[in-house]
XYZ file of C-alpha atoms in Angstrom:
521
model
C 14.786 -25.180 -14.486
C 12.644 -25.977 -17.819
C 10.386 -23.553 -15.636
C 12.753 -21.494 -15.821
C 14.098 -21.809 -19.358
C 10.442 -20.661 -20.452
C 11.307 -17.531 -18.973
C 13.945 -17.731 -20.622
C 16.155 -18.217 -17.763
C 19.447 -20.322 -18.782
C 22.367 -21.656 -17.208
C 21.880 -21.113 -12.808
C 24.212 -21.773 -10.945
C 22.038 -22.824 -8.968
C 18.583 -22.672 -8.354
C 16.616 -22.836 -4.298
C 13.383 -23.403 -4.050
C 10.695 -22.271 -1.192
C 13.574 -22.187 1.267
C 12.392 -22.209 4.760
C 12.380 -18.636 5.835
C 15.272 -20.150 8.332
C 16.841 -21.298 5.431
C 17.432 -17.828 3.671
C 18.183 -16.360 6.454
C 21.669 -18.192 6.350
C 22.025 -17.171 2.204
C 21.483 -13.903 3.572
C 23.588 -14.385 5.693
C 26.559 -16.378 3.988
C 26.035 -14.043 1.178
C 26.594 -10.705 2.916
C 22.959 -9.003 2.675
C 22.861 -8.250 5.561
C 23.095 -8.854 9.103
C 21.264 -10.268 12.052
C 19.704 -8.237 14.555
C 19.273 -8.669 18.333
C 15.531 -9.355 17.658
C 16.561 -12.001 14.790
C 15.762 -10.137 11.726
C 17.874 -9.958 9.338
C 19.071 -5.882 8.355
C 19.475 -5.356 5.059
C 20.005 -1.844 3.612
C 18.701 -0.465 0.329
C 21.213 1.696 -1.346
C 20.337 4.971 -3.439
C 16.459 3.460 -3.678
C 14.432 3.666 -0.479
C 11.039 4.037 -1.958
C 9.424 3.052 -4.540
C 10.684 4.899 -7.649
C 6.990 5.300 -9.252
C 8.914 7.189 -12.367
C 10.731 4.068 -13.044
C 6.905 2.189 -13.588
C 6.416 1.048 -17.045
C 3.339 -1.467 -18.556
C 4.381 -2.646 -21.971
C 1.689 -1.261 -24.603
C 0.160 -4.376 -26.095
C -2.457 -4.446 -28.748
C -4.626 -6.762 -26.275
C -4.596 -4.906 -23.393
C -4.123 -1.271 -24.940
C -7.363 0.357 -24.640
C -8.297 -0.911 -21.327
C -4.982 0.843 -19.899
C -5.115 4.771 -18.035
C -1.747 5.724 -20.159
C 0.001 8.858 -18.482
C 2.471 9.796 -16.380
C 1.530 7.135 -13.897
C 0.820 3.839 -16.397
C 4.142 5.025 -18.892
C 3.768 2.858 -21.892
C 7.686 0.881 -22.672
C 7.559 -1.165 -26.095
C 7.225 -4.512 -26.642
C 10.717 -4.060 -28.622
C 12.118 -2.402 -25.376
C 10.168 -5.311 -23.384
C 12.003 -7.360 -24.936
C 15.105 -6.248 -24.958
C 15.633 -5.569 -21.270
C 13.848 -9.195 -20.556
C 17.129 -10.545 -22.984
C 19.845 -8.677 -21.004
C 19.221 -9.356 -17.170
C 17.758 -13.434 -18.239
C 21.980 -12.458 -19.134
C 22.513 -10.905 -16.869
C 21.326 -14.298 -14.005
C 23.040 -16.592 -15.885
C 25.903 -18.253 -13.281
C 24.408 -17.114 -10.485
C 22.399 -19.044 -7.822
C 18.337 -17.641 -7.756
C 16.040 -17.659 -5.288
C 12.438 -19.382 -6.354
C 9.819 -18.780 -4.557
C 5.606 -19.922 -5.548
C 3.096 -18.519 -3.914
C -0.870 -17.115 -3.721
C -1.830 -13.860 -4.376
C -5.242 -13.371 -2.232
C -6.768 -15.640 0.136
C -10.168 -16.282 -1.293
C -9.262 -19.324 -3.078
C -11.647 -18.162 -5.523
C -10.198 -14.919 -6.696
C -6.519 -15.975 -5.515
C -3.465 -15.800 -8.109
C -0.998 -17.520 -8.822
C 2.559 -15.468 -8.909
C 6.250 -17.037 -9.027
C 8.932 -15.069 -8.497
C 12.467 -15.010 -8.707
C 14.871 -13.102 -7.022
C 18.362 -12.650 -7.599
C 18.980 -11.726 -3.093
C 18.103 -14.717 -0.817
C 16.561 -11.503 1.570
C 13.955 -10.033 -1.165
C 12.906 -13.986 -1.649
C 12.698 -13.972 2.419
C 10.548 -10.794 2.108
C 8.010 -12.170 -0.400
C 7.916 -15.401 1.639
C 6.363 -13.220 4.319
C 4.437 -10.976 1.679
C 2.484 -13.366 -0.073
C 0.555 -16.156 0.670
C 2.834 -19.246 1.673
C 1.270 -23.234 -0.100
C 1.031 -25.720 1.371
C 3.464 -28.247 1.067
C 1.123 -30.377 -1.221
C -0.213 -27.458 -2.568
C 3.567 -27.216 -4.024
C 3.125 -30.083 -6.699
C 2.395 -29.819 -9.976
C 2.083 -25.327 -9.157
C 1.897 -23.535 -12.296
C 2.194 -20.059 -11.858
C -0.225 -17.686 -13.795
C 1.919 -14.231 -13.473
C 5.992 -14.396 -12.881
C 7.870 -11.528 -11.430
C 11.435 -11.078 -12.193
C 13.377 -9.532 -10.117
C 17.533 -8.757 -10.537
C 17.860 -5.457 -8.604
C 21.961 -6.206 -9.958
C 20.412 -5.073 -13.245
C 21.313 -1.891 -14.344
C 19.597 -0.717 -16.953
C 21.166 2.202 -19.580
C 18.158 4.325 -19.945
C 19.637 5.355 -23.776
C 20.225 1.960 -25.187
C 16.591 0.645 -22.994
C 14.188 3.603 -22.654
C 13.867 3.599 -19.490
C 14.074 6.699 -17.513
C 16.874 6.020 -15.369
C 19.211 2.457 -14.044
C 16.082 1.336 -12.511
C 13.034 0.052 -13.983
C 9.582 -2.012 -12.803
C 8.266 -3.184 -16.133
C 4.545 -5.104 -16.507
C 3.548 -6.835 -19.631
C -0.046 -8.068 -18.860
C 0.289 -10.438 -22.246
C 3.363 -12.011 -21.082
C 1.867 -12.076 -17.811
C 5.902 -10.819 -16.318
C 7.270 -8.282 -14.347
C 10.937 -7.042 -14.892
C 12.504 -5.800 -11.921
C 16.021 -3.886 -12.367
C 17.550 -1.334 -10.528
C 16.368 -1.387 -7.277
C 16.711 -3.307 -4.132
C 13.581 -1.900 -2.501
C 11.623 -4.761 -1.148
C 8.827 -2.626 -1.406
C 8.665 -2.922 -5.692
C 8.189 -6.311 -5.579
C 5.500 -6.196 -3.585
C 3.526 -3.248 -5.131
C 4.183 -5.461 -8.400
C 1.301 -8.081 -7.870
C -0.814 -5.235 -6.653
C -0.850 -3.440 -9.848
C -1.106 -7.365 -11.033
C -4.113 -7.313 -8.999
C -6.152 -3.807 -10.536
C -5.948 -5.055 -13.687
C -7.055 -8.596 -13.548
C -9.676 -8.355 -10.893
C -12.351 -5.906 -11.485
C -12.978 -7.265 -15.185
C -14.239 -10.382 -12.822
C -16.409 -7.317 -10.587
C -13.596 -8.108 -8.030
C -12.942 -4.219 -6.280
C -9.397 -4.286 -5.301
C -8.256 -1.570 -2.431
C -5.112 -0.309 -1.300
C -6.956 -0.719 2.569
C -6.148 -2.282 5.406
C -8.867 -4.072 7.484
C -9.985 -5.977 10.324
C -12.710 -8.130 11.816
C -14.561 -7.629 15.233
C -15.540 -10.642 17.376
C -19.257 -10.428 16.047
C -18.068 -10.467 12.965
C -18.033 -6.559 11.881
C -15.444 -6.118 9.088
C -13.610 -2.309 8.496
C -12.045 -1.664 6.341
C -8.950 1.325 6.109
C -7.676 3.152 2.890
C -5.224 5.279 2.873
C -1.269 6.276 1.334
C 1.174 4.640 2.261
C 2.398 7.057 5.910
C -1.705 7.465 6.754
C -2.005 4.918 9.665
C -3.321 2.076 7.630
C -1.034 -0.092 9.319
C -1.040 0.469 12.925
C -5.050 1.045 13.146
C -6.055 -1.808 11.642
C -3.728 -3.503 14.285
C -5.680 -3.379 16.836
C -5.909 -5.747 19.912
C -9.711 -5.963 20.206
C -9.940 -6.775 16.616
C -9.042 -9.159 14.192
C -6.256 -8.266 12.069
C -7.851 -9.388 8.008
C -4.787 -7.032 6.793
C -2.480 -3.661 5.909
C -2.295 -3.126 3.318
C -3.919 -4.581 -0.023
C -7.570 -6.353 -0.172
C -10.633 -7.360 -2.321
C -14.383 -6.545 -1.497
C -16.305 -9.693 -3.514
C -19.944 -11.134 -3.133
C -17.729 -12.995 -0.133
C -16.885 -10.197 1.653
C -13.352 -8.373 2.187
C -9.695 -11.182 1.542
C -6.483 -10.164 1.467
C -3.786 -9.950 -1.291
C -1.189 -11.025 0.829
C -0.222 -13.076 3.853
C 2.073 -10.543 5.622
C 2.695 -6.853 6.395
C 5.229 -3.939 5.598
C 4.997 -1.833 8.094
C 6.747 1.403 8.301
C 9.845 1.640 11.465
C 10.267 5.191 11.513
C 9.864 5.817 15.448
C 7.994 3.593 16.388
C 7.671 2.610 19.615
C 6.597 -0.939 21.789
C 3.618 1.181 23.738
C 1.997 2.817 20.329
C 2.447 0.126 18.132
C 3.327 -3.344 20.339
C 2.578 -5.467 17.835
C 4.594 -4.581 15.270
C 7.441 -3.927 17.803
C 7.123 -7.636 18.556
C 7.075 -9.196 14.864
C 10.501 -7.444 13.549
C 11.775 -11.391 14.746
C 13.399 -13.792 13.762
C 11.807 -14.431 9.877
C 11.635 -10.939 9.033
C 13.104 -9.098 6.798
C 14.116 -5.079 7.971
C 14.590 -2.820 5.760
C 17.367 1.282 6.066
C 16.901 0.206 10.015
C 19.866 2.167 11.451
C 20.987 -0.297 14.300
C 24.192 -0.077 16.974
C 26.783 -2.934 16.319
C 24.840 -5.419 19.060
C 21.698 -5.513 17.123
C 19.395 -2.768 18.824
C 17.963 -0.632 16.395
C 17.421 3.164 16.293
C 13.857 3.826 14.814
C 14.375 7.477 15.610
C 17.270 7.357 13.006
C 16.788 8.298 9.082
C 20.271 8.920 8.410
C 19.232 6.154 5.239
C 15.401 7.582 5.130
C 12.216 7.747 6.392
C 10.559 4.877 4.499
C 12.578 2.401 7.274
C 10.174 -0.644 6.900
C 10.272 -4.404 8.145
C 8.159 -7.575 6.450
C 6.256 -10.212 8.402
C 4.592 -12.800 7.999
C 0.562 -12.303 9.064
C 0.701 -15.217 11.429
C 3.050 -12.908 13.193
C 0.177 -10.542 14.575
C -1.240 -12.554 17.264
C -5.034 -11.448 16.965
C -4.232 -12.091 13.334
C -7.292 -13.660 10.650
C -6.218 -16.685 9.178
C -7.363 -17.450 6.287
C -7.415 -14.017 5.639
C -11.090 -12.978 5.237
C -13.624 -11.379 6.852
C -17.273 -10.673 5.043
C -19.171 -7.391 4.074
C -17.605 -4.561 5.402
C -19.789 -2.436 8.320
C -17.870 1.131 8.496
C -15.764 2.002 5.635
C -12.318 4.836 6.795
C -10.634 6.875 4.566
C -7.285 8.279 6.042
C -5.698 11.336 5.118
C -2.235 13.145 7.028
C -3.930 16.823 6.118
C -0.308 18.640 6.194
C -2.044 21.900 6.740
C -3.994 21.093 9.790
C -7.368 22.685 8.887
C -9.375 18.647 8.058
C -11.637 17.655 10.723
C -9.504 14.757 12.982
C -13.286 12.581 11.785
C -16.004 13.731 10.165
C -18.778 11.656 8.640
C -19.886 10.670 5.042
C -23.147 10.241 2.524
C -22.584 8.221 -0.270
C -21.998 10.791 -2.906
C -19.145 12.454 -0.244
C -17.544 9.703 0.711
C -17.307 8.958 -3.887
C -16.143 12.620 -3.375
C -13.072 12.048 -1.004
C -12.423 8.064 -2.458
C -11.904 9.919 -5.769
C -9.958 12.389 -4.786
C -7.393 10.566 -2.634
C -6.356 13.632 -0.699
C -3.548 13.820 1.954
C -0.272 14.512 1.807
C 3.183 11.938 0.728
C 4.847 11.937 3.307
C 8.948 11.816 4.337
C 10.475 8.760 2.245
C 8.168 6.799 0.812
C 8.857 7.996 -2.678
C 12.210 9.449 -4.102
C 12.994 12.579 -3.477
C 9.692 13.591 -1.044
C 12.055 15.146 2.633
C 9.106 16.869 3.892
C 5.327 16.760 3.806
C 3.207 17.925 0.611
C -0.013 18.009 -0.236
C -1.076 15.886 -2.995
C -3.909 13.645 -4.110
C -3.974 10.877 -4.936
C -6.534 8.842 -7.208
C -8.686 6.324 -5.102
C -5.874 6.534 -2.992
C -3.963 3.985 -5.079
C -3.436 6.002 -8.276
C 0.427 4.581 -8.922
C -1.285 1.276 -8.600
C -4.646 1.292 -11.152
C -4.156 0.356 -13.991
C -7.918 1.012 -15.651
C -9.425 4.147 -15.308
C -10.103 5.585 -11.820
C -13.815 5.769 -12.804
C -14.068 1.216 -13.042
C -12.490 1.762 -9.072
C -15.172 4.526 -8.747
C -17.315 2.375 -9.691
C -16.763 -0.712 -7.865
C -16.912 1.165 -4.369
C -20.255 3.607 -4.854
C -22.149 0.245 -6.116
C -20.615 -1.680 -2.557
C -22.189 1.132 0.005
C -25.107 1.003 -1.549
C -25.842 -2.619 -1.285
C -24.444 -3.344 1.664
C -25.521 0.283 3.349
C -21.773 0.540 5.392
C -21.399 4.059 7.467
C -17.995 5.549 6.100
C -15.733 8.152 7.754
C -12.761 10.271 6.575
C -10.253 10.183 9.055
C -7.153 12.927 9.721
C -3.977 11.485 11.250
C -1.765 14.473 10.150
C -1.589 17.962 12.316
C -3.891 19.692 14.314
C -3.925 23.339 15.242
C -1.344 24.327 12.273
C -0.071 23.172 9.490
C 2.997 21.251 8.740
C 6.025 22.830 10.953
C 3.588 25.006 13.311
C 0.859 22.417 14.543
C 1.420 19.591 15.869
C 0.293 15.521 14.474
C -2.568 14.510 15.408
C -2.249 12.242 18.274
C -2.117 8.574 18.021
C -4.832 8.010 21.167
C -7.770 10.515 20.380
C -7.393 8.818 16.145
C -7.741 5.335 18.442
C -10.346 6.240 20.299
C -12.503 8.004 17.055
C -11.573 4.774 15.282
C -13.170 3.269 18.188
C -16.039 5.114 18.733
C -16.901 4.608 14.759
C -16.792 1.067 14.039
C -18.316 -0.036 17.828
C -21.295 2.417 16.374
C -21.131 5.134 18.571
C -21.563 7.655 16.355
C -24.586 6.375 14.942
C -26.888 9.106 17.787
C -24.287 11.851 18.236
C -25.116 15.449 16.967
C -23.557 16.509 14.130
C -22.350 20.321 12.914
C -21.576 20.643 9.138
C -18.211 22.261 7.825
C -18.961 25.282 5.752
C -16.110 25.004 4.132
C -14.959 21.264 3.404
C -18.975 20.150 3.304
C -18.620 16.861 5.886
C -20.388 16.634 9.009
C -18.543 16.914 11.778
C -19.294 15.070 15.277
C -20.261 18.165 18.455
C -19.023 14.229 20.323
C -17.383 11.524 20.147
C -15.839 8.778 23.762
C -12.498 9.621 25.524
C -11.624 12.457 23.017
C -11.552 16.504 23.884
C -15.114 18.032 21.944
C -12.113 21.485 21.058
C -9.575 18.799 19.598
C -12.859 17.913 16.586
C -13.556 21.100 15.016
C -10.209 21.483 13.608
C -10.964 26.075 13.700
C -10.969 25.299 17.967
C -7.342 25.221 18.396
C -5.744 27.039 15.839
C -4.432 30.399 18.176
C -4.620 32.765 15.029
C -8.490 31.744 13.508
C -7.560 34.047 10.520
C -4.847 32.282 9.518
C -6.946 28.743 9.628
C -9.645 29.907 7.909
C -7.082 31.374 5.021
C -5.610 27.567 5.297
C -8.688 25.669 4.541
C -9.855 27.807 1.103
C -6.824 27.452 -0.061
C -7.143 23.658 0.354
C -10.875 23.785 -0.281
C -10.209 25.285 -3.991
C -7.108 22.679 -4.161
C -9.769 20.087 -3.867
C -11.764 21.729 -6.378
C -8.927 22.331 -8.701
C -7.215 18.843 -8.472
C -11.503 17.567 -9.270
C -12.310 19.457 -12.398
C -9.646 16.349 -14.316
C -12.429 14.156 -13.833
C -15.323 15.593 -17.067
C -17.764 12.814 -16.870
C -18.343 12.573 -13.011
C -21.927 13.315 -12.374
C -23.240 16.300 -11.299
C -24.289 15.446 -7.287
C -20.886 14.180 -6.963
C -18.824 16.797 -7.702
C -21.702 18.405 -5.511
C -20.909 16.649 -2.657
C -16.962 18.254 -2.272
C -15.338 20.839 -0.785
C -16.517 25.057 -1.382
C -13.984 26.883 -2.632
C-alpha cells in the first residue's frame, strides 16, 4: 500500500497486484465489466468514448520541460495547479474501491526499457495493459521500481468549468511528476497511447528514434518497418506468416536495431475475416480483451456490425501470434514502408522514394482518418499527421524527422510509399485497394524484387512508380490507368498535390532540397 500512498491513493478497499489473465478475467466478469465470448475472450463496451479523444489530452506545463514541448492544438497545456487538483479528486474518488495494479515494461530492449506501473479501476483494463505491455518475470517483480505511473479512473468525470478540461474526459501527462492521469474515458487505447507519448518524449534524448510503426523480420534477419496511422494496415500487413512479427504499432530504432515498445497488439476488428487475417482472427481467445464488437447471445461475433463504432478493437499478447519474435527485437531495417489510405484514390499503390522524398512524405504524414479511430470521424477525411504520429509527439517534428534522415543515410534503407486506400476513384466512387495486391507489393518490396524493375516518375506527386510488380496487374500500378474519367483523375490528383504543398508551408525551416522533393501543385 505504501507505493500507492505515494501516488496519493489512500484507503483502497482491495489492491490486486499483477494478477494472471485468468484471475483478471474472473474479476471482470464478477464485476459485470463484460461478458465471455465463445472463444474465451472478454467482450466489453467502452460507452461514449469509442476512440481516442485528442481534444482531451493535455501536458502539464512545468518549468523543467516547458521549452522542450511543441505546444499547440496537439500538446495543449494545463497548469500544475489544475493537475494537482484533478489528481486529488481522482484519488479521493478511488477510495474504498477495488484497484488493480500492473507492473510492466515499455521497451523490449533492456538498455532502453521503461518501468511502468498502471493502476486501474477496472479489471478488464488491467488485463488489457497486461496484454499490451511487456510482462516481467516473477523474479523481476521483486523490488520493481516504476519510472512512470498511470492512474486510470474512467468512472471519474471531470468538470470542465472547474477543472480546466474540455469535457468530462481528460488524459493528463506530467513529465516532471512522471505521472499520467486518465479520467472519463473507458477506451483502452488511451492507456497504451499515453505510454507511447511518454516514450516519444524520453527516447530522442537518448538518440533513439521512436516510431508509430509495425515491424517484422524475415528468415535471413532482414528487418522491415511499416509507418502509418490507425487503419492504414500496420497490424494487418506486418502479420505475415512468412516473417517473424516484432510488433504492430510502436517501436524504437537505436544503435542496437529495432525494438518493440509493447508486449501485445491492439488490432482493428471491423470486417475481420479468418481468410484475410488469420493471425488476428485466431488471437481472439481467452486472455484477449475485445472492445465494442457486437456479439450474439451465444458469444459469437459479427465483425461487420458497426453499431457501436467502426473502431472495434481487440488487445492480445504478442505470443498469441504464432510467428511472433520474442524478445521482440530486430536488426537494422533494410526496408522502410510508409502506409497511407488515400481517400482521393489518386496516389499510386506503391512508389519508391529517395531519401529526400522519404523525408518529405514522413514529415507530411498524409492519410485519411478512417471512421471511428477518433470521436466525430464518421467517414474518411484527408489529413496530414506529422511523422504519422502527430497526436503522440511532445517534441517538435523536426527532431523526429532528423532521426529518420540519419537512420536512412546510415543504414542505406529502401523506402516505399504504399497506398492501402482507394483505387479507380475517390471514396464513394472507387474501391478499396485489394489486400491481395497490397500484400504482393509489400512482399516484392521486402524481397528486393523491385530493385531492378523499370520505374516512371509521377509528374504530379514526384515519386517513382514501378512499371511491373510480381503478382500485380500492370494497369493497377499507375492510378491514372484505373480511373474511367481521366480528366477527373487529373483534377483530383492536382487538388491533393496542392494540399500537400499548402500543408508543408508550416515547416518554415525545412531545407529546400526536401521541399523540392514533394508533389508539384
